[in-house]
């Protein structure tokens, strides 16, 4: 494996995946609507294709000549209903098939290990699109890895996210949840178990097929694994849980 494509590379975890790939000596090509969202020091090291994952021609251009792909699409703080991630994934899978590229990892959520009725109501719409992503991977003939992290430490809960929850269409549930989260946001010590001071991959994580081994994973370790798993056949066609070891 010499060259990979990364979709969603300007996000928190996506940038970590880009960094991990570069440190492994891989050539990275990334699709981005706004290339300026890449840090200046990264822009010169990555082949950037300006475009949209919902535009098949842009996706096709991004996967030409690569050996594998990483899908780490996200909506940042937007929890409203979406099909962007799943429709983008379908475009990527079709382009990979056309290009003859087999390995592909996709970042989703550990909520996929739960029944949808047990998922926090405000996150069910996003989870539904992750389910559609997973279905697209399973229906493909690519060597897919569905990476399903729990809370991603190092990506702080922001005030815009809290405001978004209050206006996300979930009625009183959204308002109550946003109110509770605003208290936690003001007193961040309460969130300490789910935050991280790490600035690079630690390697201190556990992998489990079919379930989540813990409650949190750093964005650096997650980004590293999304790249590292691509040439590990033991993870192909698996839903992979990843988390820091639970402390006694």
mmCIF file of C-alpha atoms in Angstrom:
data_model
loop_
_atom_site.group_PDB
_atom_site.id
_atom_site.type_symbol
_atom_site.label_atom_id
_atom_site.label_comp_id
_atom_site.label_asym_id
_atom_site.label_seq_id
_atom_site.Cartn_x
_atom_site.Cartn_y
_atom_site.Cartn_z
ATOM 1 C CA UNK A 1 0.000 0.000 0.000
ATOM 2 C CA UNK A 2 1.581 3.227 -1.200
ATOM 3 C CA UNK A 3 -1.225 5.706 -1.792
ATOM 4 C CA UNK A 4 -4.601 6.238 -0.132
ATOM 5 C CA UNK A 5 -7.621 8.461 -0.564
ATOM 6 C CA UNK A 6 -9.191 10.108 2.484
ATOM 7 C CA UNK A 7 -12.729 11.466 2.513
ATOM 8 C CA UNK A 8 -13.526 13.839 5.379
ATOM 9 C CA UNK A 9 -9.900 14.715 5.920
ATOM 10 C CA UNK A 10 -10.547 18.257 7.197
ATOM 11 C CA UNK A 11 -12.500 17.117 10.256
ATOM 12 C CA UNK A 12 -11.067 16.456 13.718
ATOM 13 C CA UNK A 13 -10.527 12.727 13.198
ATOM 14 C CA UNK A 14 -9.913 13.139 9.480
ATOM 15 C CA UNK A 15 -6.887 15.363 10.062
ATOM 16 C CA UNK A 16 -5.514 12.736 12.435
ATOM 17 C CA UNK A 17 -5.976 10.087 9.748
ATOM 18 C CA UNK A 18 -4.161 12.275 7.233
ATOM 19 C CA UNK A 19 -1.300 12.802 9.693
ATOM 20 C CA UNK A 20 -1.102 9.078 10.470
ATOM 21 C CA UNK A 21 -0.964 8.199 6.773
ATOM 22 C CA UNK A 22 1.782 10.737 6.086
ATOM 23 C CA UNK A 23 3.832 9.426 9.021
ATOM 24 C CA UNK A 24 3.518 5.905 7.589
ATOM 25 C CA UNK A 25 5.118 7.228 4.414
ATOM 26 C CA UNK A 26 1.947 7.013 2.346
ATOM 27 C CA UNK A 27 0.968 9.402 -0.398
ATOM 28 C CA UNK A 28 -2.355 10.987 0.550
ATOM 29 C CA UNK A 29 -5.026 12.348 -1.747
ATOM 30 C CA UNK A 30 -7.962 14.048 -0.042
ATOM 31 C CA UNK A 31 -11.281 15.371 -1.290
ATOM 32 C CA UNK A 32 -12.362 18.655 0.300
ATOM 33 C CA UNK A 33 -15.046 21.225 -0.418
ATOM 34 C CA UNK A 34 -12.768 23.907 1.044
ATOM 35 C CA UNK A 35 -9.042 23.059 0.775
ATOM 36 C CA UNK A 36 -8.256 26.035 3.023
ATOM 37 C CA UNK A 37 -9.584 24.020 5.968
ATOM 38 C CA UNK A 38 -6.401 21.966 5.854
ATOM 39 C CA UNK A 39 -3.665 23.480 8.035
ATOM 40 C CA UNK A 40 -1.088 25.339 5.962
ATOM 41 C CA UNK A 41 1.637 22.852 6.931
ATOM 42 C CA UNK A 42 -0.507 19.989 5.629
ATOM 43 C CA UNK A 43 -1.604 21.528 2.332
ATOM 44 C CA UNK A 44 1.808 21.101 0.729
ATOM 45 C CA UNK A 45 2.024 17.437 1.763
ATOM 46 C CA UNK A 46 -1.355 16.252 0.481
ATOM 47 C CA UNK A 47 -2.815 15.961 -3.003
ATOM 48 C CA UNK A 48 -6.049 17.919 -2.536
ATOM 49 C CA UNK A 49 -9.001 17.492 -4.874
ATOM 50 C CA UNK A 50 -11.497 20.307 -4.455
ATOM 51 C CA UNK A 51 -15.005 18.944 -4.702
ATOM 52 C CA UNK A 52 -17.939 17.290 -2.995
ATOM 53 C CA UNK A 53 -18.395 13.666 -1.947
ATOM 54 C CA UNK A 54 -21.919 13.850 -3.387
ATOM 55 C CA UNK A 55 -20.468 14.568 -6.836
ATOM 56 C CA UNK A 56 -19.453 11.244 -8.381
ATOM 57 C CA UNK A 57 -16.926 12.775 -10.787
ATOM 58 C CA UNK A 58 -15.119 14.425 -7.862
ATOM 59 C CA UNK A 59 -15.033 11.128 -5.972
ATOM 60 C CA UNK A 60 -13.853 9.232 -9.041
ATOM 61 C CA UNK A 61 -10.994 11.698 -9.509
ATOM 62 C CA UNK A 62 -9.990 11.260 -5.867
ATOM 63 C CA UNK A 63 -9.630 7.454 -6.024
ATOM 64 C CA UNK A 64 -7.732 7.248 -9.313
ATOM 65 C CA UNK A 65 -4.442 5.438 -8.743
ATOM 66 C CA UNK A 66 -4.879 4.805 -5.005
ATOM 67 C CA UNK A 67 -4.516 1.487 -3.199
ATOM 68 C CA UNK A 68 -7.083 2.011 -0.431
ATOM 69 C CA UNK A 69 -9.508 4.551 1.017
ATOM 70 C CA UNK A 70 -10.586 5.976 4.371
ATOM 71 C CA UNK A 71 -14.112 7.320 4.875
ATOM 72 C CA UNK A 72 -14.390 9.638 7.859
ATOM 73 C CA UNK A 73 -17.329 11.791 6.846
ATOM 74 C CA UNK A 74 -19.107 13.788 9.521
ATOM 75 C CA UNK A 75 -21.555 16.587 10.173
ATOM 76 C CA UNK A 76 -19.546 18.349 12.903
ATOM 77 C CA UNK A 77 -22.126 19.815 15.307
ATOM 78 C CA UNK A 78 -25.167 19.306 13.089
ATOM 79 C CA UNK A 79 -27.461 16.573 14.454
ATOM 80 C CA UNK A 80 -30.350 17.122 12.048
ATOM 81 C CA UNK A 81 -31.470 14.306 9.679
ATOM 82 C CA UNK A 82 -29.009 13.708 6.843
ATOM 83 C CA UNK A 83 -28.164 11.278 4.058
ATOM 84 C CA UNK A 84 -24.859 12.953 3.157
ATOM 85 C CA UNK A 85 -22.675 10.332 4.828
ATOM 86 C CA UNK A 86 -24.452 7.313 3.364
ATOM 87 C CA UNK A 87 -24.893 8.775 -0.116
ATOM 88 C CA UNK A 88 -21.263 9.871 -0.100
ATOM 89 C CA UNK A 89 -20.234 6.380 0.958
ATOM 90 C CA UNK A 90 -22.183 4.868 -1.940
ATOM 91 C CA UNK A 91 -20.367 7.172 -4.367
ATOM 92 C CA UNK A 92 -17.026 6.178 -2.853
ATOM 93 C CA UNK A 93 -17.774 2.451 -3.013
ATOM 94 C CA UNK A 94 -18.904 2.685 -6.640
ATOM 95 C CA UNK A 95 -15.797 4.675 -7.584
ATOM 96 C CA UNK A 96 -13.537 2.207 -5.747
ATOM 97 C CA UNK A 97 -15.126 -0.680 -7.616
ATOM 98 C CA UNK A 98 -14.679 1.094 -10.939
ATOM 99 C CA UNK A 99 -11.026 1.734 -10.059
ATOM 100 C CA UNK A 100 -10.443 -1.829 -8.829
ATOM 101 C CA UNK A 101 -9.563 -0.711 -5.285
ATOM 102 C CA UNK A 102 -10.562 -3.154 -2.536
ATOM 103 C CA UNK A 103 -9.583 -1.995 1.008
ATOM 104 C CA UNK A 104 -11.751 0.706 2.572
ATOM 105 C CA UNK A 105 -12.305 1.716 6.189
ATOM 106 C CA UNK A 106 -15.291 3.741 7.322
ATOM 107 C CA UNK A 107 -15.757 5.624 10.591
ATOM 108 C CA UNK A 108 -19.221 5.366 12.120
ATOM 109 C CA UNK A 109 -20.301 5.021 15.765
ATOM 110 C CA UNK A 110 -20.521 2.480 18.560
ATOM 111 C CA UNK A 111 -24.265 3.197 18.604
ATOM 112 C CA UNK A 112 -24.373 0.656 15.766
ATOM 113 C CA UNK A 113 -23.836 -2.043 18.386
ATOM 114 C CA UNK A 114 -27.164 -1.025 19.987
ATOM 115 C CA UNK A 115 -30.801 -1.268 18.984
ATOM 116 C CA UNK A 116 -31.852 2.066 17.501
ATOM 117 C CA UNK A 117 -34.537 2.491 20.183
ATOM 118 C CA UNK A 118 -31.807 2.562 22.846
ATOM 119 C CA UNK A 119 -29.812 5.318 21.149
ATOM 120 C CA UNK A 120 -30.062 8.797 22.684
ATOM 121 C CA UNK A 121 -33.072 10.363 20.883
ATOM 122 C CA UNK A 122 -31.163 13.442 19.727
ATOM 123 C CA UNK A 123 -28.583 11.238 17.966
ATOM 124 C CA UNK A 124 -30.949 8.777 16.288
ATOM 125 C CA UNK A 125 -31.065 10.671 12.985
ATOM 126 C CA UNK A 126 -27.264 10.573 12.663
ATOM 127 C CA UNK A 127 -27.253 6.933 13.717
ATOM 128 C CA UNK A 128 -29.817 6.114 11.049
ATOM 129 C CA UNK A 129 -27.431 7.470 8.420
ATOM 130 C CA UNK A 130 -24.572 5.476 9.950
ATOM 131 C CA UNK A 131 -26.801 2.414 9.584
ATOM 132 C CA UNK A 132 -27.269 3.263 5.922
ATOM 133 C CA UNK A 133 -23.482 3.643 5.607
ATOM 134 C CA UNK A 134 -22.988 0.215 7.150
ATOM 135 C CA UNK A 135 -25.604 -1.321 4.870
ATOM 136 C CA UNK A 136 -23.810 0.145 1.848
ATOM 137 C CA UNK A 137 -20.491 -1.325 3.001
ATOM 138 C CA UNK A 138 -22.048 -4.743 3.613
ATOM 139 C CA UNK A 139 -23.722 -4.721 0.205
ATOM 140 C CA UNK A 140 -20.431 -3.974 -1.546
ATOM 141 C CA UNK A 141 -17.779 -6.441 -2.646
ATOM 142 C CA UNK A 142 -14.955 -4.300 -1.252
ATOM 143 C CA UNK A 143 -12.699 -5.298 1.678
ATOM 144 C CA UNK A 144 -14.537 -3.010 4.085
ATOM 145 C CA UNK A 145 -13.868 -2.312 7.761
ATOM 146 C CA UNK A 146 -16.627 -0.587 9.739
ATOM 147 C CA UNK A 147 -14.842 1.228 12.575
ATOM 148 C CA UNK A 148 -17.315 2.053 15.346
ATOM 149 C CA UNK A 149 -15.823 4.337 18.023
ATOM 150 C CA UNK A 150 -17.532 5.493 21.220
ATOM 151 C CA UNK A 151 -16.947 9.089 22.403
ATOM 152 C CA UNK A 152 -13.982 10.556 20.528
ATOM 153 C CA UNK A 153 -11.800 12.281 23.117
ATOM 154 C CA UNK A 154 -9.978 15.397 21.998
ATOM 155 C CA UNK A 155 -13.029 16.775 20.206
ATOM 156 C CA UNK A 156 -14.550 19.026 22.856
ATOM 157 C CA UNK A 157 -18.271 19.612 23.123
ATOM 158 C CA UNK A 158 -18.713 23.150 21.853
ATOM 159 C CA UNK A 159 -21.282 25.809 22.619
ATOM 160 C CA UNK A 160 -22.553 25.726 18.988
ATOM 161 C CA UNK A 161 -23.195 21.997 19.431
ATOM 162 C CA UNK A 162 -25.254 22.661 22.543
ATOM 163 C CA UNK A 163 -27.287 25.327 20.752
ATOM 164 C CA UNK A 164 -27.789 22.950 17.828
ATOM 165 C CA UNK A 165 -29.238 20.316 20.141
ATOM 166 C CA UNK A 166 -31.773 22.780 21.476
ATOM 167 C CA UNK A 167 -33.023 23.563 17.963
ATOM 168 C CA UNK A 168 -32.616 20.147 16.345
ATOM 169 C CA UNK A 169 -36.294 19.305 16.138
ATOM 170 C CA UNK A 170 -36.366 16.948 19.104
ATOM 171 C CA UNK A 171 -38.744 19.114 21.112
ATOM 172 C CA UNK A 172 -38.526 19.166 24.880
ATOM 173 C CA UNK A 173 -36.023 16.286 24.885
ATOM 174 C CA UNK A 174 -33.597 18.437 22.923
ATOM 175 C CA UNK A 175 -34.128 21.428 25.177
ATOM 176 C CA UNK A 176 -33.618 19.391 28.361
ATOM 177 C CA UNK A 177 -30.543 17.671 26.980
ATOM 178 C CA UNK A 178 -29.058 20.953 25.822
ATOM 179 C CA UNK A 179 -29.697 22.498 29.229
ATOM 180 C CA UNK A 180 -27.950 19.626 30.980
ATOM 181 C CA UNK A 181 -25.034 19.743 28.563
ATOM 182 C CA UNK A 182 -24.635 23.504 29.045
ATOM 183 C CA UNK A 183 -24.083 22.922 32.769
ATOM 184 C CA UNK A 184 -21.430 20.320 31.950
ATOM 185 C CA UNK A 185 -19.849 22.641 29.408
ATOM 186 C CA UNK A 186 -19.483 25.339 32.044
ATOM 187 C CA UNK A 187 -18.014 22.811 34.506
ATOM 188 C CA UNK A 188 -15.754 20.772 32.226
ATOM 189 C CA UNK A 189 -14.250 18.773 35.076
ATOM 190 C CA UNK A 190 -17.346 16.621 34.851
ATOM 191 C CA UNK A 191 -16.322 15.709 31.320
ATOM 192 C CA UNK A 192 -12.727 14.823 32.196
ATOM 193 C CA UNK A 193 -13.145 11.031 31.661
ATOM 194 C CA UNK A 194 -14.234 11.768 28.089
ATOM 195 C CA UNK A 195 -11.571 14.357 27.222
ATOM 196 C CA UNK A 196 -7.938 13.919 26.287
ATOM 197 C CA UNK A 197 -4.678 15.821 26.544
ATOM 198 C CA UNK A 198 -2.990 13.577 23.972
ATOM 199 C CA UNK A 199 -1.406 15.162 20.929
ATOM 200 C CA UNK A 200 -0.431 11.999 19.016
ATOM 201 C CA UNK A 201 -1.431 8.322 18.808
ATOM 202 C CA UNK A 202 -0.735 6.481 22.063
ATOM 203 C CA UNK A 203 -1.274 2.916 20.844
ATOM 204 C CA UNK A 204 -3.087 2.351 24.132
ATOM 205 C CA UNK A 205 -6.394 1.009 22.830
ATOM 206 C CA UNK A 206 -8.286 -2.241 22.491
ATOM 207 C CA UNK A 207 -9.948 -3.689 19.410
ATOM 208 C CA UNK A 208 -13.019 -5.926 19.507
ATOM 209 C CA UNK A 209 -15.089 -7.288 16.653
ATOM 210 C CA UNK A 210 -18.839 -6.962 17.110
ATOM 211 C CA UNK A 211 -18.919 -4.793 20.239
ATOM 212 C CA UNK A 212 -17.280 -1.801 21.898
ATOM 213 C CA UNK A 213 -14.485 -2.490 24.407
ATOM 214 C CA UNK A 214 -14.830 0.850 26.209
ATOM 215 C CA UNK A 215 -16.320 4.324 26.479
ATOM 216 C CA UNK A 216 -13.805 6.612 24.746
ATOM 217 C CA UNK A 217 -10.989 6.737 22.202
ATOM 218 C CA UNK A 218 -8.658 9.599 21.318
ATOM 219 C CA UNK A 219 -9.026 11.134 17.884
ATOM 220 C CA UNK A 220 -5.338 10.433 17.299
ATOM 221 C CA UNK A 221 -5.620 6.694 17.972
ATOM 222 C CA UNK A 222 -8.820 6.513 15.934
ATOM 223 C CA UNK A 223 -7.241 8.300 12.978
ATOM 224 C CA UNK A 224 -4.231 5.999 13.190
ATOM 225 C CA UNK A 225 -6.362 2.849 13.228
ATOM 226 C CA UNK A 226 -8.508 3.958 10.288
ATOM 227 C CA UNK A 227 -5.314 3.926 8.212
ATOM 228 C CA UNK A 228 -3.487 1.055 9.894
ATOM 229 C CA UNK A 229 -6.361 -1.433 9.501
ATOM 230 C CA UNK A 230 -6.453 -1.128 5.717
ATOM 231 C CA UNK A 231 -3.829 -3.830 5.169
ATOM 232 C CA UNK A 232 -4.991 -6.062 8.042
ATOM 233 C CA UNK A 233 -7.231 -8.789 6.514
ATOM 234 C CA UNK A 234 -8.365 -9.936 9.966
ATOM 235 C CA UNK A 235 -10.500 -6.779 10.123
ATOM 236 C CA UNK A 236 -12.077 -7.120 6.675
ATOM 237 C CA UNK A 237 -15.884 -7.457 6.677
ATOM 238 C CA UNK A 238 -16.036 -6.713 10.407
ATOM 239 C CA UNK A 239 -17.698 -4.145 12.637
ATOM 240 C CA UNK A 240 -14.753 -3.085 14.767
ATOM 241 C CA UNK A 241 -15.072 -1.563 18.230
ATOM 242 C CA UNK A 242 -12.121 0.529 19.401
ATOM 243 C CA UNK A 243 -11.576 2.173 22.790
ATOM 244 C CA UNK A 244 -9.113 2.872 25.548
ATOM 245 C CA UNK A 245 -8.936 0.036 28.092
ATOM 246 C CA UNK A 246 -11.441 0.447 30.903
ATOM 247 C CA UNK A 247 -9.715 1.340 34.158
ATOM 248 C CA UNK A 248 -10.523 -0.719 37.232
#
